[in-house]
Amino acid sequence: MSWDVVLLNLPDDISSAQDVPDDYTPRALGPLHEVLAAVSRAEPSADLSDPTWGDLTGPTWSIELNIGSDDPVDSIMLHVRGSGDDVLPSVFRLAGAFDCKVLDCSSGELITPEGPSGWHAFQEFRDRMFGPSEQG
């Protein structure tokens, strides 16, 4: 079970998925080779040996980066597992590499480094359903 967030370009006045116009098409994050280079700069320990499906591991968490094979890359889905708030800076470093927003797929809300995050709610739900998480 993972907490899923997506990195994508959205207008500045958007705060949730409900605010996105039906006809809106996000600007691409960039060509695949540039996206991979940006991920590597933002998180040098990311394993991109499979360029469509990267992996990033921290002390108590892991992130699978679903980059896909489309070129250009429209968005990156992050599947976050484990525990601990030290995963959030990695999420926002990746978003910062593309100057894009982070959409929490479970709530439909955008998250920011300053604001509340669905990460805590996800961990509480997961632990209630399946017991406390082990390391990523």
Short mmCIF file of C-alpha atoms in Angstrom, two decimals:
data_model
loop_
_atom_site.label_atom_id
_atom_site.label_comp_id
_atom_site.label_asym_id
_atom_site.label_seq_id
_atom_site.Cartn_x
_atom_site.Cartn_y
_atom_site.Cartn_z
CA MET A 1 0.00 0.00 0.00
CA SER A 2 1.38 3.39 -0.93
CA TRP A 3 0.58 7.06 -0.53
CA ASP A 4 0.34 8.31 -4.11
CA VAL A 5 1.13 11.85 -5.16
CA VAL A 6 1.61 13.19 -8.66
CA LEU A 7 4.02 15.90 -9.80
CA LEU A 8 2.52 18.04 -12.55
CA ASN A 9 2.32 21.56 -13.88
CA LEU A 10 -0.81 23.40 -12.82
CA PRO A 11 -1.73 27.08 -12.84
CA ASP A 12 -0.85 29.10 -9.73
CA ASP A 13 -4.51 29.64 -8.79
CA ILE A 14 -5.25 25.90 -8.55
CA SER A 15 -5.44 24.44 -5.01
CA SER A 16 -7.22 21.15 -5.66
CA ALA A 17 -8.09 18.73 -8.44
CA GLN A 18 -11.65 20.13 -8.44
CA ASP A 19 -10.27 23.54 -9.52
CA VAL A 20 -8.70 22.19 -12.71
CA PRO A 21 -10.80 23.08 -15.78
CA ASP A 22 -12.01 20.07 -17.77
CA ASP A 23 -10.22 21.31 -20.89
CA TYR A 24 -6.89 22.04 -19.16
CA THR A 25 -3.81 20.27 -20.50
CA PRO A 26 -0.77 20.58 -18.22
CA ARG A 27 2.51 21.73 -19.71
CA ALA A 28 4.93 18.81 -19.93
CA LEU A 29 7.68 18.45 -17.33
CA GLY A 30 10.12 18.07 -20.22
CA PRO A 31 11.76 15.64 -22.60
CA LEU A 32 12.44 12.25 -21.01
CA HIS A 33 16.24 12.67 -21.00
CA GLU A 34 15.94 16.10 -19.32
CA VAL A 35 13.46 14.75 -16.75
CA LEU A 36 15.85 11.92 -15.85
CA ALA A 37 18.72 14.40 -15.52
CA ALA A 38 16.61 16.69 -13.30
CA VAL A 39 15.62 13.77 -11.05
CA SER A 40 19.29 12.79 -10.73
CA ARG A 41 20.28 16.36 -9.81
CA ALA A 42 17.47 16.71 -7.25
CA GLU A 43 17.98 13.27 -5.70
CA PRO A 44 21.41 11.88 -6.66
CA SER A 45 20.74 8.56 -4.89
CA ALA A 46 17.70 7.81 -7.08
CA ASP A 47 18.09 4.55 -8.96
CA LEU A 48 17.08 5.24 -12.55
CA SER A 49 18.51 2.04 -14.05
CA ASP A 50 14.95 1.52 -15.34
CA PRO A 51 14.25 5.03 -16.66
CA THR A 52 10.49 4.47 -16.69
CA TRP A 53 10.25 3.35 -13.06
CA GLY A 54 12.82 4.84 -10.67
CA ASP A 55 13.42 4.10 -7.01
CA LEU A 56 14.51 6.31 -4.14
CA THR A 57 15.16 4.92 -0.67
CA GLY A 58 15.53 6.68 2.66
CA PRO A 59 16.17 5.32 6.14
CA THR A 60 12.50 4.43 6.86
CA TRP A 61 10.78 5.01 3.52
CA SER A 62 10.92 4.40 -0.21
CA ILE A 63 9.52 6.16 -3.25
CA GLU A 64 8.81 4.51 -6.57
CA LEU A 65 8.94 7.08 -9.35
CA ASN A 66 6.52 6.17 -12.13
CA ILE A 67 8.04 8.27 -14.91
CA GLY A 68 6.68 6.27 -17.81
CA SER A 69 8.02 6.04 -21.34
CA ASP A 70 6.17 8.99 -22.89
CA ASP A 71 8.42 11.65 -24.35
CA PRO A 72 7.89 14.37 -23.33
CA VAL A 73 6.98 13.45 -19.74
CA ASP A 74 3.67 15.00 -18.64
CA SER A 75 3.81 14.02 -14.95
CA ILE A 76 5.54 11.76 -12.46
CA MET A 77 3.56 9.60 -10.05
CA LEU A 78 5.29 8.99 -6.71
CA HIS A 79 4.32 5.86 -4.75
CA VAL A 80 5.51 6.57 -1.19
CA ARG A 81 5.87 3.78 1.38
CA GLY A 82 7.20 3.53 4.91
CA SER A 83 7.11 6.15 7.62
CA GLY A 84 8.71 9.34 8.83
CA ASP A 85 8.44 12.96 7.79
CA ASP A 86 11.94 12.93 6.31
CA VAL A 87 10.41 11.64 3.06
CA LEU A 88 8.59 14.94 2.45
CA PRO A 89 11.71 17.00 1.62
CA SER A 90 12.52 14.47 -1.13
CA VAL A 91 9.00 14.80 -2.54
CA PHE A 92 9.34 18.59 -2.62
CA ARG A 93 12.91 18.53 -3.99
CA LEU A 94 11.60 16.48 -6.91
CA ALA A 95 8.71 18.90 -7.42
CA GLY A 96 11.13 21.82 -7.22
CA ALA A 97 13.29 20.29 -9.93
CA PHE A 98 10.37 20.83 -12.31
CA ASP A 99 8.86 23.92 -10.68
CA CYS A 100 5.62 21.97 -10.44
CA LYS A 101 2.89 21.16 -7.95
CA VAL A 102 2.31 18.07 -5.80
CA LEU A 103 -1.21 16.63 -5.92
CA ASP A 104 -2.22 14.18 -3.19
CA CYS A 105 -4.20 11.53 -5.08
CA SER A 106 -6.08 10.41 -1.96
CA SER A 107 -7.48 13.84 -1.09
CA GLY A 108 -7.37 15.61 -4.44
CA GLU A 109 -5.63 18.53 -2.71
CA LEU A 110 -2.32 20.16 -3.52
CA ILE A 111 0.29 19.90 -0.80
CA THR A 112 3.09 22.32 -0.03
CA PRO A 113 6.13 22.20 2.24
CA GLU A 114 4.41 24.73 4.52
CA GLY A 115 0.99 23.13 4.59
CA PRO A 116 -0.63 20.01 5.94
CA SER A 117 0.08 16.79 4.16
CA GLY A 118 -1.98 13.67 3.60
CA TRP A 119 1.15 11.67 4.48
CA HIS A 120 0.18 11.62 8.17
CA ALA A 121 -3.40 10.62 7.44
CA PHE A 122 -2.18 7.88 5.10
CA GLN A 123 0.18 6.45 7.74
CA GLU A 124 -2.56 6.48 10.39
CA PHE A 125 -5.01 4.71 8.06
CA ARG A 126 -2.43 2.15 6.96
CA ASP A 127 -1.37 1.41 10.53
CA ARG A 128 -5.01 0.98 11.64
CA MET A 129 -5.69 -1.39 8.76
CA PHE A 130 -2.45 -3.36 8.64
CA GLY A 131 -0.43 -2.55 11.77
CA PRO A 132 2.61 -0.26 12.09
CA SER A 133 4.84 -0.09 9.03
CA GLU A 134 8.29 -1.50 8.90
CA GLN A 135 11.03 0.33 7.06
CA GLY A 136 10.31 1.34 3.44
#
